[in-house]
Short mmCIF file of C-alpha atoms in Angstrom, two decimals:
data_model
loop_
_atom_site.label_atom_id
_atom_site.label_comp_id
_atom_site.label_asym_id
_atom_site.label_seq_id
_atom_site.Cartn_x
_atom_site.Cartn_y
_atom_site.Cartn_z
CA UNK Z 1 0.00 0.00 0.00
CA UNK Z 2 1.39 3.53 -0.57
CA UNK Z 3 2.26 5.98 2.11
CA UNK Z 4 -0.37 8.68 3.38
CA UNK Z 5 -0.05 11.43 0.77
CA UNK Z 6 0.75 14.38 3.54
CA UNK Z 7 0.25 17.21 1.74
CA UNK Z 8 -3.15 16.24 1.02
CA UNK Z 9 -4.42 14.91 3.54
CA UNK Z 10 -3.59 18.03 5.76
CA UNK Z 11 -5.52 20.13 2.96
CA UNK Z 12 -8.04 17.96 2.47
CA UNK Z 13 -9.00 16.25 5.86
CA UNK Z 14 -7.47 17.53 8.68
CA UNK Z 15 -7.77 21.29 7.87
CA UNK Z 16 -11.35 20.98 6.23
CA UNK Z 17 -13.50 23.31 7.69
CA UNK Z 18 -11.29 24.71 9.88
CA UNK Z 19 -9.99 28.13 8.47
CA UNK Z 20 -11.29 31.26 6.57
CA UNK Z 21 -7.98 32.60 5.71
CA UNK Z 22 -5.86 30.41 3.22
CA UNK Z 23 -2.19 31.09 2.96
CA UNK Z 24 -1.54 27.69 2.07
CA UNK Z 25 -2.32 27.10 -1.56
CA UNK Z 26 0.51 27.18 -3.80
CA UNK Z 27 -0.70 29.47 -6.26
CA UNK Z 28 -1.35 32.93 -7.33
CA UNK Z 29 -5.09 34.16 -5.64
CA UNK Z 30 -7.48 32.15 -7.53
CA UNK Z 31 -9.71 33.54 -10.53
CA UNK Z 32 -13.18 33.20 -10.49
CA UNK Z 33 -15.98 31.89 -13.89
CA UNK Z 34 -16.52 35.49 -14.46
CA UNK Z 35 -13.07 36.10 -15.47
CA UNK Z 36 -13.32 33.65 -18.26
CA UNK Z 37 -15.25 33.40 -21.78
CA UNK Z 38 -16.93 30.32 -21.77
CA UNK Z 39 -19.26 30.05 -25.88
CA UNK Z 40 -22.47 28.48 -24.55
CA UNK Z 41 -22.43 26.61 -28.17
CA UNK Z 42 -19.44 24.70 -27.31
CA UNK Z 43 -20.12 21.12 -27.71
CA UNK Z 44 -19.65 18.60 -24.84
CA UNK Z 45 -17.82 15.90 -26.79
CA UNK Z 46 -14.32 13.78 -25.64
CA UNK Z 47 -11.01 15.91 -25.97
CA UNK Z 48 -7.92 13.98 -27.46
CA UNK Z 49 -5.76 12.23 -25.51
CA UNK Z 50 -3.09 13.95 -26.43
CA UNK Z 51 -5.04 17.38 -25.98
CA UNK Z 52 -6.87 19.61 -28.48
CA UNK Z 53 -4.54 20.75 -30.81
CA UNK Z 54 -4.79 24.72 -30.37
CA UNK Z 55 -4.02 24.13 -26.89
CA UNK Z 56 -0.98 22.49 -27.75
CA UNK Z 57 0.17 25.35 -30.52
CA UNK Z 58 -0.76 27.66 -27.68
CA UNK Z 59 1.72 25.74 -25.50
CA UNK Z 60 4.57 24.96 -27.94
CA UNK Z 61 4.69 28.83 -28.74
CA UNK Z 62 5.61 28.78 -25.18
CA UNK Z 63 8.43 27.04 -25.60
CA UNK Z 64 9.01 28.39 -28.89
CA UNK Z 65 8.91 25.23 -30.90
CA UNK Z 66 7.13 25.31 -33.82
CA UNK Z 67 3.59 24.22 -34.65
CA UNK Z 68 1.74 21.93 -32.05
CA UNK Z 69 4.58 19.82 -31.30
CA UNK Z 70 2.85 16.98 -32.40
CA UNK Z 71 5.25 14.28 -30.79
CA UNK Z 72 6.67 15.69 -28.24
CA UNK Z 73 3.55 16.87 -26.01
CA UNK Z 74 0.60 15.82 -23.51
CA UNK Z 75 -1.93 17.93 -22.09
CA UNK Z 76 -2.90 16.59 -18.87
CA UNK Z 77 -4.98 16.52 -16.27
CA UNK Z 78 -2.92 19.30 -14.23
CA UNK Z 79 1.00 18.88 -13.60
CA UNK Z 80 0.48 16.47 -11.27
CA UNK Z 81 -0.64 13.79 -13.58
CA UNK Z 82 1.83 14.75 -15.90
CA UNK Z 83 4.48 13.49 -13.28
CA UNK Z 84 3.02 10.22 -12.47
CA UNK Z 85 2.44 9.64 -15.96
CA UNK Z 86 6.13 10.19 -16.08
CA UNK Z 87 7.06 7.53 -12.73
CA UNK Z 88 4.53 5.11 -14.32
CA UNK Z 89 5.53 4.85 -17.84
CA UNK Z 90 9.29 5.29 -17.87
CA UNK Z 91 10.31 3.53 -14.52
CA UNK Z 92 10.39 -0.15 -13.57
CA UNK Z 93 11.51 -1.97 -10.24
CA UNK Z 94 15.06 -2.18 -9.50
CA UNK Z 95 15.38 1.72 -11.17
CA UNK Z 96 17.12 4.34 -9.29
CA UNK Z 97 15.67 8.01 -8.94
CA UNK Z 98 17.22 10.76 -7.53
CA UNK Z 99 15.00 13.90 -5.74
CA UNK Z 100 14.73 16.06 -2.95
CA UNK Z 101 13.10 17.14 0.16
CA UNK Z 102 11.06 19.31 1.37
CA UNK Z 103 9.21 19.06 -1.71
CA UNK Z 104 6.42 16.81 -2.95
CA UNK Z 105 5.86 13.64 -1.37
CA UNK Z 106 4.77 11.81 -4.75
CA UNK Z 107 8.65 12.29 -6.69
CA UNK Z 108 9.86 9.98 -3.99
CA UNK Z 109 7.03 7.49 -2.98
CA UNK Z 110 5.15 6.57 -6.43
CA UNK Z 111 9.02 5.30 -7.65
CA UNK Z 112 9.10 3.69 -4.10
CA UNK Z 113 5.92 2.27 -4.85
CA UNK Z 114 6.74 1.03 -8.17
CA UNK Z 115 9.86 -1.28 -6.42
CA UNK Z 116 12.27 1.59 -7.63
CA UNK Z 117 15.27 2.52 -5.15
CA UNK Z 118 14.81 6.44 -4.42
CA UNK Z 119 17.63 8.41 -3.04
CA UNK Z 120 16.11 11.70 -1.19
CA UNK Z 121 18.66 14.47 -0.70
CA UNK Z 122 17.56 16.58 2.51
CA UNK Z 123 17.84 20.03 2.20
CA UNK Z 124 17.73 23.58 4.21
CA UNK Z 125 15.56 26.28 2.48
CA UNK Z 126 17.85 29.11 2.89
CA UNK Z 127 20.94 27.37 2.97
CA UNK Z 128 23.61 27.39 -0.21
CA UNK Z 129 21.59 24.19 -2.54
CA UNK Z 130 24.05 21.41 -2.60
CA UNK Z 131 24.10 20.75 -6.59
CA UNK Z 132 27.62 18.29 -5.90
CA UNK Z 133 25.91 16.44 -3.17
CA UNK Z 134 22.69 15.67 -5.16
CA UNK Z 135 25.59 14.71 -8.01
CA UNK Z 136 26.93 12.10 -5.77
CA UNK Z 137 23.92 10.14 -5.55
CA UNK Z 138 23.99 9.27 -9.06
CA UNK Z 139 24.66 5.23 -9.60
CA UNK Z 140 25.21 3.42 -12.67
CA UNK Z 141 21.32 2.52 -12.38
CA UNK Z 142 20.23 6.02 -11.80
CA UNK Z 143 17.30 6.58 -14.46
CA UNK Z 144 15.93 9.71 -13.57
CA UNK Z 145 16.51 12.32 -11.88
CA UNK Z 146 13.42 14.47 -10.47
CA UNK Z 147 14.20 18.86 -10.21
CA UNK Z 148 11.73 21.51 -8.96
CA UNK Z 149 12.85 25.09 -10.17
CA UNK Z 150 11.66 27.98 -9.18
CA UNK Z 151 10.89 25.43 -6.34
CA UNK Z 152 8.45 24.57 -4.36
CA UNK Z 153 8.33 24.98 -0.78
CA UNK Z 154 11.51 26.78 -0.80
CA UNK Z 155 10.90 29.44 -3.70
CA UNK Z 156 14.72 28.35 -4.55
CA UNK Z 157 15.84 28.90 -8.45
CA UNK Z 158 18.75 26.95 -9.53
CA UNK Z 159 21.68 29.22 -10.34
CA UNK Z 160 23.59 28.59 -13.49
CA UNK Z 161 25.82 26.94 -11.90
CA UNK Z 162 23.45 24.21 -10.06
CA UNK Z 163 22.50 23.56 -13.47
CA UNK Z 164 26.26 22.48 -14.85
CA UNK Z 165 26.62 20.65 -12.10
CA UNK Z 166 23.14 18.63 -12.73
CA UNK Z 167 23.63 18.45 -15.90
CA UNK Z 168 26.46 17.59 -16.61
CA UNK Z 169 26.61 14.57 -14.42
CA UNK Z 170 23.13 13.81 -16.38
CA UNK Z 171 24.98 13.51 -19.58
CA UNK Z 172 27.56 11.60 -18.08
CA UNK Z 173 25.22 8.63 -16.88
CA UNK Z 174 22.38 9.19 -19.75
CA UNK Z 175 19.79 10.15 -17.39
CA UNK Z 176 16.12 11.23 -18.01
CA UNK Z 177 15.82 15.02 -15.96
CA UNK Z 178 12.78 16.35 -15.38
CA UNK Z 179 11.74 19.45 -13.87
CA UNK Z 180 8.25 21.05 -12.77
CA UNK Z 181 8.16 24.32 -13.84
CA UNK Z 182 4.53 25.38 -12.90
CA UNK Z 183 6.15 28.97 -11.54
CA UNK Z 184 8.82 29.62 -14.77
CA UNK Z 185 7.19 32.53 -16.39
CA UNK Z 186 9.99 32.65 -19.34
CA UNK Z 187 9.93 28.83 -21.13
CA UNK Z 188 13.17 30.22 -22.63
CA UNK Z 189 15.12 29.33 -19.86
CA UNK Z 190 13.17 25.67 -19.56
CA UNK Z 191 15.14 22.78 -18.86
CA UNK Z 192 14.28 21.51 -22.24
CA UNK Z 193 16.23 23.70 -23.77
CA UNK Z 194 19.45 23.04 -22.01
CA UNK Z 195 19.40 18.86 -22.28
CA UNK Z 196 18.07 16.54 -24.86
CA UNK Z 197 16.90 13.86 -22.26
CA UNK Z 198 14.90 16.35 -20.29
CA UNK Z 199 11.07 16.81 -20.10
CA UNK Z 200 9.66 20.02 -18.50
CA UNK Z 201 6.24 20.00 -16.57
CA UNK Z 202 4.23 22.74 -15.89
CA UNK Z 203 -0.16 23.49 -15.92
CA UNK Z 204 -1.96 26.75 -15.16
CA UNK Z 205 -2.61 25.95 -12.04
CA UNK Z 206 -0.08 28.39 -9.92
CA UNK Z 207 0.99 31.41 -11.95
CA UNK Z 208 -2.76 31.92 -13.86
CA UNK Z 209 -4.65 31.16 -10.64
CA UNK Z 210 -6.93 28.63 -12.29
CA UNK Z 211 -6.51 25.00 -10.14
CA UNK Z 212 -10.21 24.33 -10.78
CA UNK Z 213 -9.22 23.90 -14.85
CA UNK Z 214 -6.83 20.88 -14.11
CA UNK Z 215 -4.83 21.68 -17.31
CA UNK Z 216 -1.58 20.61 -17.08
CA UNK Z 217 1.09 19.73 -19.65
CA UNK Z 218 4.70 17.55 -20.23
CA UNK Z 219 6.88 18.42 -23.17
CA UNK Z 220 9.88 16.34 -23.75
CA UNK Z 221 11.18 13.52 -25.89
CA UNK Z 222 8.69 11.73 -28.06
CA UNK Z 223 9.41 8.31 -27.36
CA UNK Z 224 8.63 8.99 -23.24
CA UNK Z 225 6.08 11.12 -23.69
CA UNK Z 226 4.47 8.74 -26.58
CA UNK Z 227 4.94 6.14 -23.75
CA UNK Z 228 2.77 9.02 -21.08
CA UNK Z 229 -0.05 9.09 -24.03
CA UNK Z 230 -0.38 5.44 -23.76
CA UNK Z 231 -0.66 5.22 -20.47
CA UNK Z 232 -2.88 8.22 -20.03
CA UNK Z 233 -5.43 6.20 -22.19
CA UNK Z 234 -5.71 3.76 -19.10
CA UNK Z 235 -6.38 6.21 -16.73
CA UNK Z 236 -8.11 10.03 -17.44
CA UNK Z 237 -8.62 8.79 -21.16
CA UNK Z 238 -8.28 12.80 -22.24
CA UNK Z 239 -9.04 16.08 -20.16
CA UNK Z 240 -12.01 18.58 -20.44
CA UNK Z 241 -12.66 19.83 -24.12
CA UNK Z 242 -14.85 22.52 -22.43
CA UNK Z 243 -11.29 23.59 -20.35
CA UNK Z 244 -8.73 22.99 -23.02
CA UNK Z 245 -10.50 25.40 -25.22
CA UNK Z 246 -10.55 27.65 -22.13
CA UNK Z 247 -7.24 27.11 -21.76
CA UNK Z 248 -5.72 27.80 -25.14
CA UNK Z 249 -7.44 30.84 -24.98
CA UNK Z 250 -5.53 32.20 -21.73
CA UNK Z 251 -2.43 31.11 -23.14
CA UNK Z 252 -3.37 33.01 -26.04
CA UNK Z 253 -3.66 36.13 -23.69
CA UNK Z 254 -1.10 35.32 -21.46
CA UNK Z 255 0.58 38.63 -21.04
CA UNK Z 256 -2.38 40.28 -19.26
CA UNK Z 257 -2.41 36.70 -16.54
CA UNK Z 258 1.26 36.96 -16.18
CA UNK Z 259 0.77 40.88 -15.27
CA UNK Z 260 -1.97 39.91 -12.64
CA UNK Z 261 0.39 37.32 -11.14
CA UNK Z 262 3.40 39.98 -10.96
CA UNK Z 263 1.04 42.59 -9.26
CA UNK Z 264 -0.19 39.75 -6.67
CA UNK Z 265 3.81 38.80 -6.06
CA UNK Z 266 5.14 42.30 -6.28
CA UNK Z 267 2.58 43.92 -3.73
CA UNK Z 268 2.66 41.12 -1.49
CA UNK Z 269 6.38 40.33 -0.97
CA UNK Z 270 6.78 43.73 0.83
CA UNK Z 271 4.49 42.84 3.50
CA UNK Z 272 5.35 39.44 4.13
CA UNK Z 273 8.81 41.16 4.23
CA UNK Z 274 7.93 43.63 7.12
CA UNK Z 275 5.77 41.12 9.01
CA UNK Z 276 9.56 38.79 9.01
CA UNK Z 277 11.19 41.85 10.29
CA UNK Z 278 8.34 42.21 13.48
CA UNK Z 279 8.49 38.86 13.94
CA UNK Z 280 12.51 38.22 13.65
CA UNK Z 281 12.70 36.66 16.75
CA UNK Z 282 10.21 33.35 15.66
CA UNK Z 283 11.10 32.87 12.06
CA UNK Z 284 13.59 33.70 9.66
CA UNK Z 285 12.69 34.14 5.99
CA UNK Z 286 13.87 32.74 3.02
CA UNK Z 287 13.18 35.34 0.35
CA UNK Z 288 11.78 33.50 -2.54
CA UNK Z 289 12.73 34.00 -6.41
CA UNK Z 290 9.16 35.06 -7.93
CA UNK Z 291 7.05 32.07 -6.42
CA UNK Z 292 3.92 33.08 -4.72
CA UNK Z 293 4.90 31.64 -1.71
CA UNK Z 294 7.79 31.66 0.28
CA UNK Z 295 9.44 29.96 3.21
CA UNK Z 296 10.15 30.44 6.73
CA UNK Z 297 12.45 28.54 9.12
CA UNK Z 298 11.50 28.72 12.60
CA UNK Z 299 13.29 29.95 15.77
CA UNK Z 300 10.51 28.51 18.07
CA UNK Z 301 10.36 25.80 20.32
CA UNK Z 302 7.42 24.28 18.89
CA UNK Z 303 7.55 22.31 16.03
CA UNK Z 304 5.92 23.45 13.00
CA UNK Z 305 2.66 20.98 12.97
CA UNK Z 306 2.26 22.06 16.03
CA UNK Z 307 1.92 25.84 14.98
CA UNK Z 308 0.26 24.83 12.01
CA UNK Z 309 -2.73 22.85 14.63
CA UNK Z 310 -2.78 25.64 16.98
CA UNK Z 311 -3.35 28.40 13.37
CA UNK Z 312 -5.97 26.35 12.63
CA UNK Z 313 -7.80 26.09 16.09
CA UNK Z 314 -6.81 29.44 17.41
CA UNK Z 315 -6.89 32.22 14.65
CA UNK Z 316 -8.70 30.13 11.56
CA UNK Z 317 -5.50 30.38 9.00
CA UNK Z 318 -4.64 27.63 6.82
CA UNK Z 319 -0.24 27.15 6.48
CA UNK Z 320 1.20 24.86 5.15
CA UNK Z 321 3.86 23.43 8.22
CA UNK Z 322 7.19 21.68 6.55
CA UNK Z 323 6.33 17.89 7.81
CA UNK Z 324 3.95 17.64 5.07
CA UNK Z 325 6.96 17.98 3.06
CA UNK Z 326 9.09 15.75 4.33
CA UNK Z 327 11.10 18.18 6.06
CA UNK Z 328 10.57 20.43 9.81
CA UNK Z 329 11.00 23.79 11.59
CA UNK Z 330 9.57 25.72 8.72
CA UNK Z 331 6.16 27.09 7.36
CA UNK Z 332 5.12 27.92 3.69
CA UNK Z 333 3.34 30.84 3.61
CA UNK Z 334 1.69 31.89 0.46
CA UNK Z 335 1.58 35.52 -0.20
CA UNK Z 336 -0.33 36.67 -3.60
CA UNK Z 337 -3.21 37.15 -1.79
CA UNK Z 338 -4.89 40.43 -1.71
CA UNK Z 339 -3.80 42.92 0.57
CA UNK Z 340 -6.73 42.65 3.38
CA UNK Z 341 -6.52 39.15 3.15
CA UNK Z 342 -2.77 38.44 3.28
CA UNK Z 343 -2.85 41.52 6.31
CA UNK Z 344 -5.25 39.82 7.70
CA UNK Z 345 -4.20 36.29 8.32
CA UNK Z 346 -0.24 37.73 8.78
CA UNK Z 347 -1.69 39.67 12.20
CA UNK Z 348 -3.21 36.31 13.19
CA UNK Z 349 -0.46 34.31 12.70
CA UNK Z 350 1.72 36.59 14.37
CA UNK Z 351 -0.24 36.87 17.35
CA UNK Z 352 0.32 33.16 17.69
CA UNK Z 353 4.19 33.33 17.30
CA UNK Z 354 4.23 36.43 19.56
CA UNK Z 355 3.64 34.12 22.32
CA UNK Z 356 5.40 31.17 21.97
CA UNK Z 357 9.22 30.83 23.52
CA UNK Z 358 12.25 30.86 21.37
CA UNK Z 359 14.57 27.74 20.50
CA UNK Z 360 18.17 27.86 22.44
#
């Protein structure tokens, strides 16, 4: 049986009903119907499996490949199926995959799960990333190797060098990289660009603020993601026509979602800044590089679930406390919220570290 999937169950179960401030979510403040053009003519037939292909061409430009990328793409139903796709199509038992924590709990048990040997590298959000120590755990039967950047929880960006480093031990032992990059906002810089054996994951989920839509997307190599296809057609079968059409049509005006994400970012990161500063003595942040949330390592006593219960049950705010991740002493707090809101549930949290005593 696989493990408990953490993340969810804290969102889904054991915070249900509990808050009415949400700093948790990973994404950009949500949009709302309204904010869309839906044609009341549409027809309500099956998408492709592959995904409609103006959605595609809408996606490829992107990436700036040409036409809908035929081969070498699969809409899915959000990035997260686009990943296990991935685990379940190009991994077998007795494989070796490579990722890191915190981060999400299903890059290391779905391989598990599979009979795959998984090799977790621990990290410190706010500490220098280790790009040679992830290197080391390479083996001769390393097959993939699993990257998150602009990360998340840590709102980390691999520099240029991180990415020599990865990559070039990558080439070395022929491995398959991918890397979710739901919060890249130029595809220029995506990993698919920089290494033939790479596929790049992303949805509109995060950045556009539209999770209900569960469009996602994997572009890479067409023999794996030929193999994704396949396997898609035993599970989801195709996404939404109604919300691939939507879809290609925010792609189509991306610029204007992308500004409404940088005004959400930009006028939130000063506050969560000064509300650090107040609170210096309980948490330290880690300024993130342009994801809507960002990370704090605590100087408390108390470990983070615990903070995270007490939120919940004291001042009705929903955070997102690093065991869920894999990880401790740290809260991700999302922050492209509007202003009353994000004011809001910051004063309430604070009251809460305001009283609790320091580590030593």
């Amino acid at each position: 049986m696989i493990a408990t999937y953490t993340i969810q169950q804290w969102l889904f179960a054991e915070a249900r009903g509990r808050y009415d401030i949400d700093l948790a979510e990973s994404g950009v403040q949500f949009q709302r119907l309204g904010d869309l053009t839906l044609d009341p003519e549409w027809e309500l037939d099956y998408s492709i499996d592959q995904g409609q292909p103006e959605l595609r061409e809408a996606v490829a430009r992107l990436y700036q490949r040409p036409g809908s990328d035929e081969d070498g793409m699969v809409i899915t139903h959000g990035a997260q199926e686009a990943l296990y796709l991935l685990y379940r199509s190009l991994l077998s038992a007795g494989d070796h995959v490579v990722t890191t924590s915190p981060g999400w709990q299903q890059s290391w048990e779905v391989p598990a799960h599979i009979g795959c040997e998984v090799s977790v590298l621990p990290l410190t959000p706010g500490e220098p990333f280790d790009a040679e120590a992830l290197a080391r755990l390479i083996t001769p039967r390393t097959k993939l190797l699993v990257l998150n950047s602009p990360g998340n929880p840590s709102g980390y960006r691999f520099t240029e060098q991180d990415w020599k480093v990865l990559l070039d031990v990558a080439r070395a032992h022929d491995l398959t990289v991918v890397n979710d990059e739901e919060y890249l906002l130029d595809f220029a810089e995506s990993i698919v660009h920089r290494y033939p054996k790479a596929l790049s994951v992303s949805g509109l989920s995060k950045v556009y603020g539209l999770p209900a839509l569960r469009i996602g997307w994997a572009i890479g190599t067409p023999d794996i993601i030929a193999a994704m296809v396949n396997y898609k057609r035993y599970t989801t079968v195709s996404n939404s026509w109604v919300w691939e059409r939507v879809a290609a049509d925010v792609l189509n005006d991306r610029d204007r979602h992308v500004r409404r994400y940088r005004e959400f970012v930009d006028g939130g990161i000063g506050r969560l800044t000064r509300f650090a500063d107040e609170h210096a003595a309980q948490v330290r942040l880690v300024h993130p590089a342009g994801t809507p949330f960002a990370w704090f390592n605590l100087r408390t006593a108390a470990a983070s679930q615990e903070i995270a219960e007490r939120l919940l049950d004291e001042e009705r705010v929903l955070v997102m406390p690093a065991e869920v991740f894999g990880s401790e002493a740290g809260l991700r707090i999302s922050y492209a919220r509007p202003a009353e809101v994000l004011d809001e549930g910051l004063n309430r949290l604070g009251r809460l570290l305001t009283g609790l005593p320091t580590a030593h």
